Coordinates of C-alpha atoms in Angstrom, one line a residue:
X1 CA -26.0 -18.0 34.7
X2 CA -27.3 -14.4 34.6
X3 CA -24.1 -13.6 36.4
X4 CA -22.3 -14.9 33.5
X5 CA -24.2 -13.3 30.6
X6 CA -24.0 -9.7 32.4
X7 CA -19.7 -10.6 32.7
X8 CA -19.7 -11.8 29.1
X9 CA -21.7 -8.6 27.9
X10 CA -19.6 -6.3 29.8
X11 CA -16.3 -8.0 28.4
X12 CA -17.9 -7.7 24.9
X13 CA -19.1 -4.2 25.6
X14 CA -15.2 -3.2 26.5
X15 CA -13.7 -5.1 23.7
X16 CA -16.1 -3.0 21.3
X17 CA -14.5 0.2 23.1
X18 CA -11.2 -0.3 22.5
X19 CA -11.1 -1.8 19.1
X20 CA -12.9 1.6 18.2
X21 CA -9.7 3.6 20.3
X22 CA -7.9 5.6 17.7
X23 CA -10.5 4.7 15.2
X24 CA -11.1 8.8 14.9
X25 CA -7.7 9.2 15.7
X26 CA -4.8 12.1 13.3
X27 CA -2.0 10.7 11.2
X28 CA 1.2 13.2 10.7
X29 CA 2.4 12.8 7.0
X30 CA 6.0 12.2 7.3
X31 CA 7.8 12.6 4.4
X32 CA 10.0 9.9 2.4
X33 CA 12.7 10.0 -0.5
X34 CA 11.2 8.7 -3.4
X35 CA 14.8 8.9 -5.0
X36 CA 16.3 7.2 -1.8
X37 CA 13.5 3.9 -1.7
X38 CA 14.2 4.0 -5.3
X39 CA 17.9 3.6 -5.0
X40 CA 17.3 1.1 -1.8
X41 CA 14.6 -1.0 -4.1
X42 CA 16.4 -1.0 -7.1
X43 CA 20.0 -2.0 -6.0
X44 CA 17.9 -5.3 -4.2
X45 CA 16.5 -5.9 -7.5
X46 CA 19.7 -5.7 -9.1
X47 CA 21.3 -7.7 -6.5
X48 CA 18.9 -10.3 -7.8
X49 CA 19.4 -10.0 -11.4
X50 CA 16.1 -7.3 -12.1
X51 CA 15.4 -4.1 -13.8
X52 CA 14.3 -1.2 -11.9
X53 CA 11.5 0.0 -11.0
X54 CA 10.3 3.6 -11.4
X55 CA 8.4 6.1 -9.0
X56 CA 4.9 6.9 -9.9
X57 CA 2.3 10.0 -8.5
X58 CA -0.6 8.0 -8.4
X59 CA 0.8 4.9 -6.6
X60 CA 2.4 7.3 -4.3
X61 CA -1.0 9.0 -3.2
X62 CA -2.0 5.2 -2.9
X63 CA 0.8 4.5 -0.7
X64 CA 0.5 7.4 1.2
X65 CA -3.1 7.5 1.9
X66 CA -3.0 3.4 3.3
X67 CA 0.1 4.9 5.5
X68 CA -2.0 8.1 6.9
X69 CA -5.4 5.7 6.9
X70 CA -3.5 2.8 9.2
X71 CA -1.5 5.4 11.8
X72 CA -5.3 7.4 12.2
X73 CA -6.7 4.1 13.4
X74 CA -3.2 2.9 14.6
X75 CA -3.7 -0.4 12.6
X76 CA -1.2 -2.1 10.7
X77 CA -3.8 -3.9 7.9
X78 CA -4.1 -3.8 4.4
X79 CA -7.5 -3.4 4.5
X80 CA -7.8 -0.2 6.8
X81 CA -7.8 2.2 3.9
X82 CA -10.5 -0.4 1.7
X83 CA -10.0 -3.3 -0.1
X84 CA -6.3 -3.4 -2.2
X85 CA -8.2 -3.4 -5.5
X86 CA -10.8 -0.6 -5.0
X87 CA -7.7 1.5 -3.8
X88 CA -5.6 1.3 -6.6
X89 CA -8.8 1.8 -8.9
X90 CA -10.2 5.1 -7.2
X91 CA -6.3 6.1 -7.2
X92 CA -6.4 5.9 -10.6
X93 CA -3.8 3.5 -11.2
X94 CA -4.5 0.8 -14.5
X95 CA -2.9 -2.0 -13.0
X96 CA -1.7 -5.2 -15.0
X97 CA -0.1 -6.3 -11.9
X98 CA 0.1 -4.6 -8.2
X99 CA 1.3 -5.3 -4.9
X100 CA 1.6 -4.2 -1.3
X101 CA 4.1 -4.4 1.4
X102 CA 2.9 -2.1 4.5
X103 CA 4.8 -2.0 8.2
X104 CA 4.8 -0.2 11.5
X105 CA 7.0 1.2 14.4
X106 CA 10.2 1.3 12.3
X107 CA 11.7 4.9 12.5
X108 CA 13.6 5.3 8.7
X109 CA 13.6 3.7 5.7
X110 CA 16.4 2.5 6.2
X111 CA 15.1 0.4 8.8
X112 CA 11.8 -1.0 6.8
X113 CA 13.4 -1.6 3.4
X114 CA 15.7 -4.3 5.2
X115 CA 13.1 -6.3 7.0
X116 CA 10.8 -6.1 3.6
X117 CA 13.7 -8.1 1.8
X118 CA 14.2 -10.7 4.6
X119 CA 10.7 -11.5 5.1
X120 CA 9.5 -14.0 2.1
X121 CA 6.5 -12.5 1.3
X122 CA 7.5 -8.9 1.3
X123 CA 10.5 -10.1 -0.5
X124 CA 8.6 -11.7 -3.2
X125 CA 6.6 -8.6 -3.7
X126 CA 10.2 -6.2 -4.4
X127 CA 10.8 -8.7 -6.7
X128 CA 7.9 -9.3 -8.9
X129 CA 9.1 -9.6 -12.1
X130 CA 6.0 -7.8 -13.2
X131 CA 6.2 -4.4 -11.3
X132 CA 7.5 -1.8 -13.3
X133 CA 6.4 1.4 -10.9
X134 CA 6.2 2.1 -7.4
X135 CA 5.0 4.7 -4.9
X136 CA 5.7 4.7 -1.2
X137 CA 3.9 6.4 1.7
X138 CA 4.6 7.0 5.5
X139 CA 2.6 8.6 8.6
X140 CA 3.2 8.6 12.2
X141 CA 0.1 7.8 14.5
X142 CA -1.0 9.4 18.0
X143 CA 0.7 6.4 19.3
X144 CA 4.5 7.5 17.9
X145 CA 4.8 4.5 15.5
X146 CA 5.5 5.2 11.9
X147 CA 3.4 3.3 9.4
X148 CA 4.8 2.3 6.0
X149 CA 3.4 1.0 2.8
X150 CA 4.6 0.8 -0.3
X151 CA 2.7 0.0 -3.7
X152 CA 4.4 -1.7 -6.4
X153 CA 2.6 -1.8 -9.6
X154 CA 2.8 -2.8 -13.9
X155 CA 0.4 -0.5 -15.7
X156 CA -2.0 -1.8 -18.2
X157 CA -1.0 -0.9 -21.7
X158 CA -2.4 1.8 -23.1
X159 CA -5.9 1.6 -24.9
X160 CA -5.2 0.8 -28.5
X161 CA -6.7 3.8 -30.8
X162 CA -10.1 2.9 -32.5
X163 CA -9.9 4.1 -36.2
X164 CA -14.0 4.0 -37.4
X165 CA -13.5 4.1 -41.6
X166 CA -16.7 5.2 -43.2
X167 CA -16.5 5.2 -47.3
X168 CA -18.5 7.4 -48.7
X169 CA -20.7 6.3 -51.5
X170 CA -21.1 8.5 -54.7
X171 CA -23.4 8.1 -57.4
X172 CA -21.6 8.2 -60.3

């Protein structure tokens, strides 16, 4: 019995180790046409009978820092870079609608765009009716693999203006 509870912590004690590998690891920003995915997007939307959809700075900075924050820890996960919803917030995106499709170990984006509109989900997400904006983001890990993610987002409308009236009373 001891036998096995020293084995079982040992194996536990390795798996701990690896899962943190990489966990301190760089990312390489490599850069990606904004004008090209917009081109690649939009004809697939079009092909489908949608509008377009625009590029964005702040969902790009999004995009890009769940790319660089996944190829650090060389983890494809939408959660590696926080929670979906806190990371369009602090990015300072107003979203009425968002989504997120995110890949690994293709080498263009002419590669990923492809296998995002054959794979339902992803699919779905290019064509959300809702998303008006996107931004897209890419980084290369110490492992080689290029990690992708692209945002795709509707902003909230604007605040309305608040007009305070104050009459002024006269005696008179």
């Amino acid at each position: 019995m001891r036998l096995r509870l020293a084995a079982a912590f040992l194996s536990l004690a390795l798996l701990a180790g690896c899962m943190s590998l990489g966990a301190s690891g760089s990312a390489e920003h490599v850069a990606v046409s904004a004008g090209e995915t917009a081109r690649l997007v939009n004809a697939f939307r079009d092909a489908n009978g949608l509008g377009p959809v625009a590029v964005d700075a702040a969902l790009t900075r999004i995009a890009e820092h769940q790319a660089e924050a996944m190829a650090a820890r060389e983890t494809m996960s939408h959660t590696v870079g926080g929670q979906f919803p806190s990371r369009i917030r602090e990015g300072g995106y107003r979203a009425a609608a968002a989504a997120e499709n995110i890949a690994a170990g293709f080498r263009t984006l002419g590669e990923v765009i492809p296998v995002w509109e054959a794979s339902p989900g992803h699919r779905a997400n290019l064509l959300n009716t809702r998303v008006t904006e996107f931004g897209i983001g890419a980084a290369r890990g110490e492992d080689g693999r290029i990690y992708w993610a692209i945002v795709l987002a509707q902003p909230l409308p604007p605040r309305p203006l608040t007009a305070i009236i104050v009459d002024a009373l006269t005696p008179g």
